[in-house]
PDB file of C-alpha atoms in Angstrom:
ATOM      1  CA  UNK A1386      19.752 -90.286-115.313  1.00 47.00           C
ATOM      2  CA  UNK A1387      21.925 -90.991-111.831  1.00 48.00           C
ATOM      3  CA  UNK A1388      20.903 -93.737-109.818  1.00 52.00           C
ATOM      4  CA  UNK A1389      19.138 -92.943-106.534  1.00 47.00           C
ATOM      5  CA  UNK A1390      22.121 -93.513-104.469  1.00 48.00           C
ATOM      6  CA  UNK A1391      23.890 -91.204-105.979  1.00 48.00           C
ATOM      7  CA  UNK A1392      21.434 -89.116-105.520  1.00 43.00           C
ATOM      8  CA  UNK A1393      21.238 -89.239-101.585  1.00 45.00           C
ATOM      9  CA  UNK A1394      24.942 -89.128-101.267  1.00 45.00           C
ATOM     10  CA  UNK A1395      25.522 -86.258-103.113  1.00 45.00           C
ATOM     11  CA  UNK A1396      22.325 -84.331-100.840  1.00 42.00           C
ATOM     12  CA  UNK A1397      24.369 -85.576 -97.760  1.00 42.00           C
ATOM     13  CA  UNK A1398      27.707 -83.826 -99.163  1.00 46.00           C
ATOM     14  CA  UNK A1399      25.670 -80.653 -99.245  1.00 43.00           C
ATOM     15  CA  UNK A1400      23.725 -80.960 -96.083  1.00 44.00           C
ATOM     16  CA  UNK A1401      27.069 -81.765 -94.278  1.00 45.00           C
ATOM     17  CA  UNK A1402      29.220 -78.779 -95.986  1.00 48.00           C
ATOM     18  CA  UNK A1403      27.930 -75.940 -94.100  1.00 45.00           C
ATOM     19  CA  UNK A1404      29.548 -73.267 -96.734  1.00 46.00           C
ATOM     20  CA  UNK A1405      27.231 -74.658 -99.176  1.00 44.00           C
ATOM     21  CA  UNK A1406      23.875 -74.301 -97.336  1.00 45.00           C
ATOM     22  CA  UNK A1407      22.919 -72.918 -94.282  1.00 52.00           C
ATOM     23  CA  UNK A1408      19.214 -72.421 -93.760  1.00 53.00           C
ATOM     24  CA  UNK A1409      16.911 -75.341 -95.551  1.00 52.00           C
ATOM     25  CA  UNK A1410      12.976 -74.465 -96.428  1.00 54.00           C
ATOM     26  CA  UNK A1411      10.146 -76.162 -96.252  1.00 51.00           C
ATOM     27  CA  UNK A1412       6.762 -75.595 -97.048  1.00 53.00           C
ATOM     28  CA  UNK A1413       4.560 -77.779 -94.818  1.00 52.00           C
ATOM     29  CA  UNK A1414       0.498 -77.870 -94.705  1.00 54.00           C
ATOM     30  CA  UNK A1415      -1.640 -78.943 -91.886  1.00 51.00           C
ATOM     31  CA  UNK A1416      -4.846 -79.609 -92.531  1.00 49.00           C
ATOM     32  CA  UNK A1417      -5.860 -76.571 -94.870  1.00 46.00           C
ATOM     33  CA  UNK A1418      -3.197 -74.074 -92.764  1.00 52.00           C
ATOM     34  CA  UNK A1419       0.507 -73.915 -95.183  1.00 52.00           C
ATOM     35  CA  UNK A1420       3.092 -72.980 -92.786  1.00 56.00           C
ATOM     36  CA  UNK A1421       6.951 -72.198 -94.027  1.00 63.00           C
ATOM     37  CA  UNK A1422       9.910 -73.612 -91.872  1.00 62.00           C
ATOM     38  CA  UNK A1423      13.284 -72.465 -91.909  1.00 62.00           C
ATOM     39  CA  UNK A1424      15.755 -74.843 -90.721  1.00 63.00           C
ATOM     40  CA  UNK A1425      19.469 -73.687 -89.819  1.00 60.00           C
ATOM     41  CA  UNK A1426      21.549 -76.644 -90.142  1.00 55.00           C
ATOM     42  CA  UNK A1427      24.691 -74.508 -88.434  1.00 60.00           C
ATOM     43  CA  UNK A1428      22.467 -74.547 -85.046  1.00 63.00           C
ATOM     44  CA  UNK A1429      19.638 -76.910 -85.794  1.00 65.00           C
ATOM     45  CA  UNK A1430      17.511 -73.947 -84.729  1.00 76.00           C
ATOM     46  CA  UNK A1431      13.817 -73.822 -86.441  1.00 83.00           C
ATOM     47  CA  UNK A1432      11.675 -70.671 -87.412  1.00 84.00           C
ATOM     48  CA  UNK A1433       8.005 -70.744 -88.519  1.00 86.00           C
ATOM     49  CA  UNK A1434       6.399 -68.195 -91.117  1.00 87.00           C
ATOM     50  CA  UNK A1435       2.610 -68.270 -91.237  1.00 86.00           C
ATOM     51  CA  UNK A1436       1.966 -68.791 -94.998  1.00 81.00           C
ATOM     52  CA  UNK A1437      -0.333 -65.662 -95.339  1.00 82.00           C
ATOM     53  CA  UNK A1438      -1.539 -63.195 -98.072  1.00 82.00           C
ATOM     54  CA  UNK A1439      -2.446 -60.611 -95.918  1.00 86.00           C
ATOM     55  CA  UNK A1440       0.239 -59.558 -93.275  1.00 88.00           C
ATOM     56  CA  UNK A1441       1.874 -55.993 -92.439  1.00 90.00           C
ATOM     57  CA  UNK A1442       5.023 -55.029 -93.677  1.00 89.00           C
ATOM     58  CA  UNK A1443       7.208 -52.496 -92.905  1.00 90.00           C
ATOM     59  CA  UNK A1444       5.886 -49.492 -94.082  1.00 90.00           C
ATOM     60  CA  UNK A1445       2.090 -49.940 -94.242  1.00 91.00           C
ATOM     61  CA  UNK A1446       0.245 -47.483 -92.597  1.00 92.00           C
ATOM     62  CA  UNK A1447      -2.363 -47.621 -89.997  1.00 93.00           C
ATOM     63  CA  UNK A1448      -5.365 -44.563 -89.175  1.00 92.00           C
ATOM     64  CA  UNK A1449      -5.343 -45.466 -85.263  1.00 91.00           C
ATOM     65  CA  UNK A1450      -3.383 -48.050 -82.430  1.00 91.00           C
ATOM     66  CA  UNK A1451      -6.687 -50.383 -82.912  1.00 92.00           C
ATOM     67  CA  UNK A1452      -6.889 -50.694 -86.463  1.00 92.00           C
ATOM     68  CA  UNK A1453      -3.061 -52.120 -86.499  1.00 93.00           C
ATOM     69  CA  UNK A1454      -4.174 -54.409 -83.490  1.00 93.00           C
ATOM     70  CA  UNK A1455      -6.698 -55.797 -84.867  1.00 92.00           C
ATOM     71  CA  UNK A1456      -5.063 -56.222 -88.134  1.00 93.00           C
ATOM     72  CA  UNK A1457      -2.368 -57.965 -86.740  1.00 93.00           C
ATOM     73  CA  UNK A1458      -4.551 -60.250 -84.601  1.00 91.00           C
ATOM     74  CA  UNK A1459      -6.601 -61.171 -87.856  1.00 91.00           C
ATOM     75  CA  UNK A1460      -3.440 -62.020 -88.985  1.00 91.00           C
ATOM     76  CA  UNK A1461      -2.624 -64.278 -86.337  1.00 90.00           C
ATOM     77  CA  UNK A1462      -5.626 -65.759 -86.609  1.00 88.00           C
ATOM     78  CA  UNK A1463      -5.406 -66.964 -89.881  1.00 87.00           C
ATOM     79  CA  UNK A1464      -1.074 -67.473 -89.102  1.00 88.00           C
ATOM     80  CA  UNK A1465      -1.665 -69.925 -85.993  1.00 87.00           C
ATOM     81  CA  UNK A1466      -0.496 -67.662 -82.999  1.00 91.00           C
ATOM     82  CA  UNK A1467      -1.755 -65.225 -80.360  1.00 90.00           C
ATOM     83  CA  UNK A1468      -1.335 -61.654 -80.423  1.00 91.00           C
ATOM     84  CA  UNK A1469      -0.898 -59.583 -77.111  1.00 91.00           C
ATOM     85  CA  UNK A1470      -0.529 -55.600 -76.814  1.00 92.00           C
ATOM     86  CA  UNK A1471       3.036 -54.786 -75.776  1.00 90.00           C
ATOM     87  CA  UNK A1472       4.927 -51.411 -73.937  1.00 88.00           C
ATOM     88  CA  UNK A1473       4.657 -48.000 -75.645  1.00 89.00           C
ATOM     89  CA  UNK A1474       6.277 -44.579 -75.418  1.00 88.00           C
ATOM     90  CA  UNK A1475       5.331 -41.494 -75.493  1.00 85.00           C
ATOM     91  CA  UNK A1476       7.462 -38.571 -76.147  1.00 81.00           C
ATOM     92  CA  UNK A1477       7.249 -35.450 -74.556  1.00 81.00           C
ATOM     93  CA  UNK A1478       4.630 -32.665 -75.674  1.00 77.00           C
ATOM     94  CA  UNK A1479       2.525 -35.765 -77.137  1.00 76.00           C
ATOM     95  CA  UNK A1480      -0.995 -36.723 -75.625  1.00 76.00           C
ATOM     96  CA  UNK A1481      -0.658 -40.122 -77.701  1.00 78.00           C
ATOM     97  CA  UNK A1482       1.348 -42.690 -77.840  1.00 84.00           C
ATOM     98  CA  UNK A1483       4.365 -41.999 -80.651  1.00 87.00           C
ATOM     99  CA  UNK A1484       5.686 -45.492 -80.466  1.00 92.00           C
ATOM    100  CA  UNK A1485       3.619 -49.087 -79.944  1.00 93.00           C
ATOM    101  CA  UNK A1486       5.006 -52.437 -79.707  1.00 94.00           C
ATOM    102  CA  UNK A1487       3.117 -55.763 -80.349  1.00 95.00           C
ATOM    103  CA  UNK A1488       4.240 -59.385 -79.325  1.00 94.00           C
ATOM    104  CA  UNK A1489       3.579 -62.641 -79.959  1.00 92.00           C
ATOM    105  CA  UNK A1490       1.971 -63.994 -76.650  1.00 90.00           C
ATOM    106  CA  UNK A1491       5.059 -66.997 -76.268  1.00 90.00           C
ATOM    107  CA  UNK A1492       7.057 -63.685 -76.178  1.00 90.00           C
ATOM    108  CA  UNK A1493       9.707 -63.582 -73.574  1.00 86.00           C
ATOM    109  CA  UNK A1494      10.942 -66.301 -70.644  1.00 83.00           C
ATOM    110  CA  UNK A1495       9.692 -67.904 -67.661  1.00 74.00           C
ATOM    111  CA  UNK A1496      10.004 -66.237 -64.409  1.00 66.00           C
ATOM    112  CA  UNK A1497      12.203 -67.695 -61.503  1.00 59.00           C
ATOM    113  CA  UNK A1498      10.590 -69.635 -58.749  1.00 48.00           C
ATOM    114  CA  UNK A1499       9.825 -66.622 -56.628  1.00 52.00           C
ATOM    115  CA  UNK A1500       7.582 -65.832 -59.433  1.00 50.00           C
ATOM    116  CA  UNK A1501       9.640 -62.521 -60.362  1.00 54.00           C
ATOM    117  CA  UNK A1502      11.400 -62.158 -63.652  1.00 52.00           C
ATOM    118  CA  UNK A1503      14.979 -61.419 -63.783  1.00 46.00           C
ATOM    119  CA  UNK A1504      17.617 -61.708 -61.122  1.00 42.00           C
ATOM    120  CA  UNK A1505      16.756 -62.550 -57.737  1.00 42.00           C
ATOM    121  CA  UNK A1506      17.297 -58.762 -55.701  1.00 42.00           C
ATOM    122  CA  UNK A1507      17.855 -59.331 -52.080  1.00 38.00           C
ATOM    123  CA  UNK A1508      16.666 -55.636 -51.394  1.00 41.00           C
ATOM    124  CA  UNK A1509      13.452 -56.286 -52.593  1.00 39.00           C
ATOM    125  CA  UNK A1510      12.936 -58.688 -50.680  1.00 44.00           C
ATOM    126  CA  UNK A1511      14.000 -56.935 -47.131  1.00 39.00           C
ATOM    127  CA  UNK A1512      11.668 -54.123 -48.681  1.00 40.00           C
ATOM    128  CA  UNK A1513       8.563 -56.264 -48.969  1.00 44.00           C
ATOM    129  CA  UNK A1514       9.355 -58.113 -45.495  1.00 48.00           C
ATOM    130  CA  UNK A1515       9.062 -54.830 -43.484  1.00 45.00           C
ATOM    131  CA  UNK A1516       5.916 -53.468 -45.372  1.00 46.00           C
ATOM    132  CA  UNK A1517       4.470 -56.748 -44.644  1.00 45.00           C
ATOM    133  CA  UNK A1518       5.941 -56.271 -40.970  1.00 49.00           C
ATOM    134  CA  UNK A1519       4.128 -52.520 -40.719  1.00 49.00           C
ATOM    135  CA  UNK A1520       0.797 -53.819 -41.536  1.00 45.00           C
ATOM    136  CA  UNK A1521       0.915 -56.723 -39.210  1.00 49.00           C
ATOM    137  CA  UNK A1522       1.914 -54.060 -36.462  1.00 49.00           C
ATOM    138  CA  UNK A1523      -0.960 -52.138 -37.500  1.00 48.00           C
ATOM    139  CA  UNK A1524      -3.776 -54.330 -38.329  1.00 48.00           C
ATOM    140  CA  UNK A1525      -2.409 -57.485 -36.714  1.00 50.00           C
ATOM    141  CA  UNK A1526      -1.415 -60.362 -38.202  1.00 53.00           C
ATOM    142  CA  UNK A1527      -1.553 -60.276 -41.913  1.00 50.00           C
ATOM    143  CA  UNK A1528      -1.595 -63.764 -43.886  1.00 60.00           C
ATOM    144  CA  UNK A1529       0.399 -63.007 -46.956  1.00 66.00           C
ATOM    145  CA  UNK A1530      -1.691 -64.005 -50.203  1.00 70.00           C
ATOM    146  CA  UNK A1531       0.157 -68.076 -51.669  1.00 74.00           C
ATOM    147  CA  UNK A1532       1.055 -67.009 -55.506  1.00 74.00           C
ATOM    148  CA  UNK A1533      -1.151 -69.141 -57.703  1.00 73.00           C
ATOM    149  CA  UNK A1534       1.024 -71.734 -59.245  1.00 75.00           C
ATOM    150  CA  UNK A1535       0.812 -71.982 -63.124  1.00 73.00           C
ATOM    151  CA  UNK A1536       2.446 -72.806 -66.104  1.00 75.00           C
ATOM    152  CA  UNK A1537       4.128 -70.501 -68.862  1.00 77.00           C
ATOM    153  CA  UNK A1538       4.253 -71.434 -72.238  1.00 81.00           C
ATOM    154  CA  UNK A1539       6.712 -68.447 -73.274  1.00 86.00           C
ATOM    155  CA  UNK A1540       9.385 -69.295 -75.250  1.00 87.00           C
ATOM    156  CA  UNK A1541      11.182 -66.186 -76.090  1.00 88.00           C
ATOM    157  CA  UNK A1542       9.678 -65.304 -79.272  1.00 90.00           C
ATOM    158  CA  UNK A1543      10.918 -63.004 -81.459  1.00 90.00           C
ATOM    159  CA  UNK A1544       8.196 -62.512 -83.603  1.00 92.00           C
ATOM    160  CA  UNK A1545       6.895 -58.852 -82.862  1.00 93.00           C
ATOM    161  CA  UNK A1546       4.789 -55.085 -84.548  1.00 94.00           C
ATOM    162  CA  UNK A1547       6.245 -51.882 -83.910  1.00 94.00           C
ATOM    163  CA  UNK A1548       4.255 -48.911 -85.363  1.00 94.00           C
ATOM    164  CA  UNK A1549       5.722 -45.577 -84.970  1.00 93.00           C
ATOM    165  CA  UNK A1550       3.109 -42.246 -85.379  1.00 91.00           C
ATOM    166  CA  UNK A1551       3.790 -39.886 -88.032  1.00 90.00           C
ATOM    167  CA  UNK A1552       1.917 -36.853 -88.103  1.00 86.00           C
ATOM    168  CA  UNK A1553      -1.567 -38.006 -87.943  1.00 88.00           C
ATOM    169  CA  UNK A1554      -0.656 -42.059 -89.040  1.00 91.00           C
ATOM    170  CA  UNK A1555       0.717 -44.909 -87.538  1.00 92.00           C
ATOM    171  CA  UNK A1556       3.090 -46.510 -89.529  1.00 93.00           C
ATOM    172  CA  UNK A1557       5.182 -50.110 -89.126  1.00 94.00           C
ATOM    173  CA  UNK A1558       9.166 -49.868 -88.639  1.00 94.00           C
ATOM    174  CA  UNK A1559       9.536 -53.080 -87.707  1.00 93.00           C
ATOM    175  CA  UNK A1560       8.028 -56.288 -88.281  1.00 93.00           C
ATOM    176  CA  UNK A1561       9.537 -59.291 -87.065  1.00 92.00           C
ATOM    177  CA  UNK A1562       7.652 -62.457 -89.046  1.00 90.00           C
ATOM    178  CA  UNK A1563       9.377 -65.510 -88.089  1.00 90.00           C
ATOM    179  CA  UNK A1564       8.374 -67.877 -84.601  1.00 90.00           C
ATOM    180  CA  UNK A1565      10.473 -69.882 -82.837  1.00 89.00           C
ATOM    181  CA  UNK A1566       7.536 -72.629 -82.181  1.00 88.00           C
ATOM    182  CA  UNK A1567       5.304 -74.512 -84.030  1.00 88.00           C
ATOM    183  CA  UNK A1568       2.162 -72.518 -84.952  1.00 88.00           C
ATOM    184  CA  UNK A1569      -1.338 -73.592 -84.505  1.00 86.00           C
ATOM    185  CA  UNK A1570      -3.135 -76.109 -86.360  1.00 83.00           C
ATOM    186  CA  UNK A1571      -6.118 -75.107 -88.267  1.00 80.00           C
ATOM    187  CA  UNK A1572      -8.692 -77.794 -85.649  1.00 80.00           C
ATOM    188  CA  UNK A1573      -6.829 -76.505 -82.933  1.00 81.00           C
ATOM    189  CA  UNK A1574      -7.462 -72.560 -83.782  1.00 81.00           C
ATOM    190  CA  UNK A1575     -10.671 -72.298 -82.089  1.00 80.00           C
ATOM    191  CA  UNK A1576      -9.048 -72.370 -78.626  1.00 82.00           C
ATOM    192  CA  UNK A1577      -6.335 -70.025 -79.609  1.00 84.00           C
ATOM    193  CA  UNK A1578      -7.122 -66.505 -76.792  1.00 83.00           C
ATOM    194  CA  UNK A1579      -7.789 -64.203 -79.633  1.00 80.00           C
ATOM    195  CA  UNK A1580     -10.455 -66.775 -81.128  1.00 80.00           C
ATOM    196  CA  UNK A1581     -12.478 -66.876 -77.527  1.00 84.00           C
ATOM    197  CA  UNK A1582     -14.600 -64.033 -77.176  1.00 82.00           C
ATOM    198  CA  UNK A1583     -17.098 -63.681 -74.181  1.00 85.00           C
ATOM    199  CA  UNK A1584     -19.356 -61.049 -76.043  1.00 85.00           C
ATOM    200  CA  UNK A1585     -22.139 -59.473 -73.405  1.00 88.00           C
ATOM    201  CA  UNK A1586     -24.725 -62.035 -74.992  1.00 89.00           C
ATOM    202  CA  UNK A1587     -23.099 -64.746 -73.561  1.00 90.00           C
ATOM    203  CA  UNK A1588     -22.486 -62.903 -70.734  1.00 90.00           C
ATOM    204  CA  UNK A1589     -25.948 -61.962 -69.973  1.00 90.00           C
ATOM    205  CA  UNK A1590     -27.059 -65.659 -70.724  1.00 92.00           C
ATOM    206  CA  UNK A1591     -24.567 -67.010 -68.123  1.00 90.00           C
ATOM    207  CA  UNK A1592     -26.296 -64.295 -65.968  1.00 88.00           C
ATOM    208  CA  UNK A1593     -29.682 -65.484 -66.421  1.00 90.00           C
ATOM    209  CA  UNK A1594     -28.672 -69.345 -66.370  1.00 91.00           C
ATOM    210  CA  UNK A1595     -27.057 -68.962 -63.086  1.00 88.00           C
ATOM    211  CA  UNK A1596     -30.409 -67.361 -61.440  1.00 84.00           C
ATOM    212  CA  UNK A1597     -31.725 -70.663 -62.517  1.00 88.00           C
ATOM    213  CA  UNK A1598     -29.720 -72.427 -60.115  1.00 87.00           C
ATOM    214  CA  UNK A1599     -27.592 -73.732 -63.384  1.00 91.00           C
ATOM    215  CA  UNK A1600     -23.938 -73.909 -63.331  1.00 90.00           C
ATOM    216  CA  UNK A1601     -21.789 -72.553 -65.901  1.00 91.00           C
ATOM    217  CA  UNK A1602     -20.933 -76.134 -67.368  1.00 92.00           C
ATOM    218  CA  UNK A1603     -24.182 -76.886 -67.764  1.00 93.00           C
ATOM    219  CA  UNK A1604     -24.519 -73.095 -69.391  1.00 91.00           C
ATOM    220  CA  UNK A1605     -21.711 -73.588 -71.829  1.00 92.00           C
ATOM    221  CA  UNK A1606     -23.572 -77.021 -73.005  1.00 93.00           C
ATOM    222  CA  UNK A1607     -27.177 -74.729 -73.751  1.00 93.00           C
ATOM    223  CA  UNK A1608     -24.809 -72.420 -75.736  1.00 92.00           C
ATOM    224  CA  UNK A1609     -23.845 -75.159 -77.969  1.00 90.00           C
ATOM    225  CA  UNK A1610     -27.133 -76.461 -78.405  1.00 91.00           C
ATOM    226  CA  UNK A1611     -27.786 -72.593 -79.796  1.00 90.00           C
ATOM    227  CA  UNK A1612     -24.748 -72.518 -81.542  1.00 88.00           C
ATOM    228  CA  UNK A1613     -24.638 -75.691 -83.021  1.00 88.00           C
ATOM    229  CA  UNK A1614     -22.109 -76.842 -81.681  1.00 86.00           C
ATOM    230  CA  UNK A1615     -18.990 -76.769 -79.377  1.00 83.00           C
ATOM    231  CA  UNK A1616     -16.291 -75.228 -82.034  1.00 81.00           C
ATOM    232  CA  UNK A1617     -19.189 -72.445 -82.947  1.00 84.00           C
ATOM    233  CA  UNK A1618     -19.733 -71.296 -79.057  1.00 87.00           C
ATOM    234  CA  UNK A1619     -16.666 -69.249 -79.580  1.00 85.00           C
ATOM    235  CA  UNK A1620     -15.893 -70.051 -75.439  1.00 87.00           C
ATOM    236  CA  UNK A1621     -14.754 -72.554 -73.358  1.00 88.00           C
ATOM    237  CA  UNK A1622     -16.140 -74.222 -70.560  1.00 90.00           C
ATOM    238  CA  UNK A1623     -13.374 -72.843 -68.674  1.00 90.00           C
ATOM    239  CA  UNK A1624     -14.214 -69.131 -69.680  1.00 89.00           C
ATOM    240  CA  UNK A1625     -17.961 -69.634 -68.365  1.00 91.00           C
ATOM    241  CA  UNK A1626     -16.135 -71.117 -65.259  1.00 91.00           C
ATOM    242  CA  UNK A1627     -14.345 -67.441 -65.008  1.00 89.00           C
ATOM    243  CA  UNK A1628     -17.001 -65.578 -66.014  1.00 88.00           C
ATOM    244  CA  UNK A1629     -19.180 -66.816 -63.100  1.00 87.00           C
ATOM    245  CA  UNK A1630     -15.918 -66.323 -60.844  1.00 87.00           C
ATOM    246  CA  UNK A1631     -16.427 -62.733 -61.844  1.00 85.00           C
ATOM    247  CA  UNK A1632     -19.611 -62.123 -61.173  1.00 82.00           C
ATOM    248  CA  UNK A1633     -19.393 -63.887 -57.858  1.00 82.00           C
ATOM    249  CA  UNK A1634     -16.316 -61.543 -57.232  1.00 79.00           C
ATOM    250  CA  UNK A1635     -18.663 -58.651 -58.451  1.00 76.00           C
ATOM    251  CA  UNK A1636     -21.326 -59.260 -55.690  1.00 74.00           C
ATOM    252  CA  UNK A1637     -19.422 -59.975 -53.211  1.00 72.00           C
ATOM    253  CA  UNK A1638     -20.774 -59.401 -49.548  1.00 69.00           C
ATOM    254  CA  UNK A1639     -23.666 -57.030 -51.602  1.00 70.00           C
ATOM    255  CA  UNK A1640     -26.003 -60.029 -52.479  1.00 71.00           C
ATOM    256  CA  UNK A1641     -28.693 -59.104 -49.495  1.00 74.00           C
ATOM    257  CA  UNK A1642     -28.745 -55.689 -50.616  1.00 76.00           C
ATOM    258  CA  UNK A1643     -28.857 -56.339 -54.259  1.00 75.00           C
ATOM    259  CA  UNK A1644     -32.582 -58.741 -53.086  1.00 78.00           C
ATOM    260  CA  UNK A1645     -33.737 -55.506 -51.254  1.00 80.00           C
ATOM    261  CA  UNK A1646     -33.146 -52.958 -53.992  1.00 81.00           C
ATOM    262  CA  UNK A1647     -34.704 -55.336 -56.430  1.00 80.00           C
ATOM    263  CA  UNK A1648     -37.512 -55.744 -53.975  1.00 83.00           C
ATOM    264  CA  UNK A1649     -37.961 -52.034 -53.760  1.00 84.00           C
ATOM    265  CA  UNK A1650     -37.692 -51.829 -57.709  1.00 84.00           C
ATOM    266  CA  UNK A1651     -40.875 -53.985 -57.841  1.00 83.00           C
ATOM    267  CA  UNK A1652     -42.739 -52.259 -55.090  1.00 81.00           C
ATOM    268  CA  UNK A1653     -42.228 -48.975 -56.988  1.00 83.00           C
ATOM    269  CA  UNK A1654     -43.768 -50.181 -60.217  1.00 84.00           C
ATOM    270  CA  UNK A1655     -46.475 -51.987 -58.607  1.00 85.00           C
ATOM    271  CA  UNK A1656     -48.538 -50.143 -56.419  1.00 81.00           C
ATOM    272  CA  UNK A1657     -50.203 -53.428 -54.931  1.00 84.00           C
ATOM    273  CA  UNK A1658     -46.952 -55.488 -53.756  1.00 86.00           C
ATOM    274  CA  UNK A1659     -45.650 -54.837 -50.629  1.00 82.00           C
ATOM    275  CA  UNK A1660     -42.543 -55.556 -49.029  1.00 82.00           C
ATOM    276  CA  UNK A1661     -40.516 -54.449 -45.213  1.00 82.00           C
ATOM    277  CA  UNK A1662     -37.383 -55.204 -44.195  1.00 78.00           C
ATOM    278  CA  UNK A1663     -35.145 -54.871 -40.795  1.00 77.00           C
ATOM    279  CA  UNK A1664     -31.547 -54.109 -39.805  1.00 76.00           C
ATOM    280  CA  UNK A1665     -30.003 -55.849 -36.617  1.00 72.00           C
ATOM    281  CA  UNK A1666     -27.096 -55.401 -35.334  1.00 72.00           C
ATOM    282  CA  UNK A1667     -24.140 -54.221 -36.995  1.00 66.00           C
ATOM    283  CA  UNK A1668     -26.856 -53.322 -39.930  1.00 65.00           C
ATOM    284  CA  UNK A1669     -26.916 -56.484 -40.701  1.00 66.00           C
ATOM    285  CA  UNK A1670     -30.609 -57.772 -42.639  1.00 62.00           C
TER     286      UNK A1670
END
């Protein structure tokens, strides 16, 4: 039996010939999530696999565009990475889509500073400087709208869907498996996008706690005591955050009006409430 020096000199022969081996795997598990991880030793490059039973492979077919989405985000679900819907085409003659693309959401690069992908176009820029121009001359002066500063977290991921329709199927032609980041841990997947769902129950309970003078932090903390707890709300308190953005957004300028038709609902059903109203100037109640 050979010593373990031996051993570990003879791995580092192999490891540092690149004609013998080129791409090492591993098998890794996290938690109860297995996860396979390709490393090139030529590059030093690393690609995930999800370690799934159930994925799409080229070939499989598909009745509609929604049954292979949501196939393909149950299967990044249980892989460890978001799912977004991607371009199509559509050839001529066809009502439907014939071709549908799918990406991973850490698909593609950041944008430049301008917050514009690509090259910076100096044309563009003259273009949007004299529409901004015409509407100032118009309307006055026109503040133009500070692009909200975030982060990206794309990375240029490969990993991808394409489904092509054939007569009255959809089926995959390509099927790109492999990431080019580390997927998601298994305690970790209940923030992933696809995992948050803001159903109209929740909605319509945000709804109702905010006529209550709540907020939506305190609204996301009653959903947990109903739910049992935070990691079986299915939201964040971010999303209730959003969601009451929304429906502020909804309302708008409308929220006198929306008191008077309610006002005039309940004076319709009930014969003995009463209730007047006046208009100033500018209509204003």
């Amino acid at each position: 039996m050979p010593d373990e020096a031996s051993t570990n000199n003879n791995l580092l022969d192999i490891i540092a010939d690149p004609a013998s081996i080129i791409i090492v795997k591993l098998s890794l598990m996290i938690g109860l999530l297995v996860i396979s991880l390709d490393i090139d030793l030529i590059d030093g490059t690393r690609t995930w696999y999800p370690d799934c039973l159930e994925k799409p492979i080229e070939g499989c077919q598909f009745i509609s565009v929604e049954q292979a989405y949501n196939f393909y985000v149950s299967y990044g679900k249980k892989g460890g990475f978001d799912i977004r819907r991607g371009g199509q085409y559509k050839a001529k003659g066809f009502a439907d889509a014939t071709l549908k693309y799918f990406y991973c959401t850490r698909e593609g690069l950041n944008q430049n500073s301008n917050g514009k992908s690509g090259d910076n176009n100096s044309d563009s820029d003259i273009t949007e400087q004299s529409e901004v121009s015409d509407v100032s001359h118009r309307f006055g002066d026109v503040k133009k709208k500070k692009p909200r500063r975030r982060t990206s977290f794309r990375c240029g991921c490969l990993a991808s869907l394409t489904i092509k329709k054939i007569g009255n199927i959809f089926q995959v032609t390509k099927f790109e498996d492999g990431h080019n980041h580390p997927l998601v841990a298994e305690t970790d997947m209940i923030f992933m996008k696809n995992s948050r769902k803001m159903g109209y129950t929740k909605q319509h309970f945000l709804y109702q706690v905010s006529n209550a003078n709540f907020g939506p932090a305190i609204g996301f903390r009653l959903m947990k005591q109903l739910h049992g707890g935070f990691d079986r709300v299915g939201t964040t308190v971010i999303d209730c955050k959003n969601q009451k953005k929304k429906i502020s957004v909804f309302i708008g300028d409308r929220d006198a009006q929306m008191a008077v038709e309610k006002l005039l609902s309940r004076k319709l059903h009930s014969p003995g409430f009463f209730v007047n109203y006046f208009k100033g100037e500018a209509y204003i109640l």
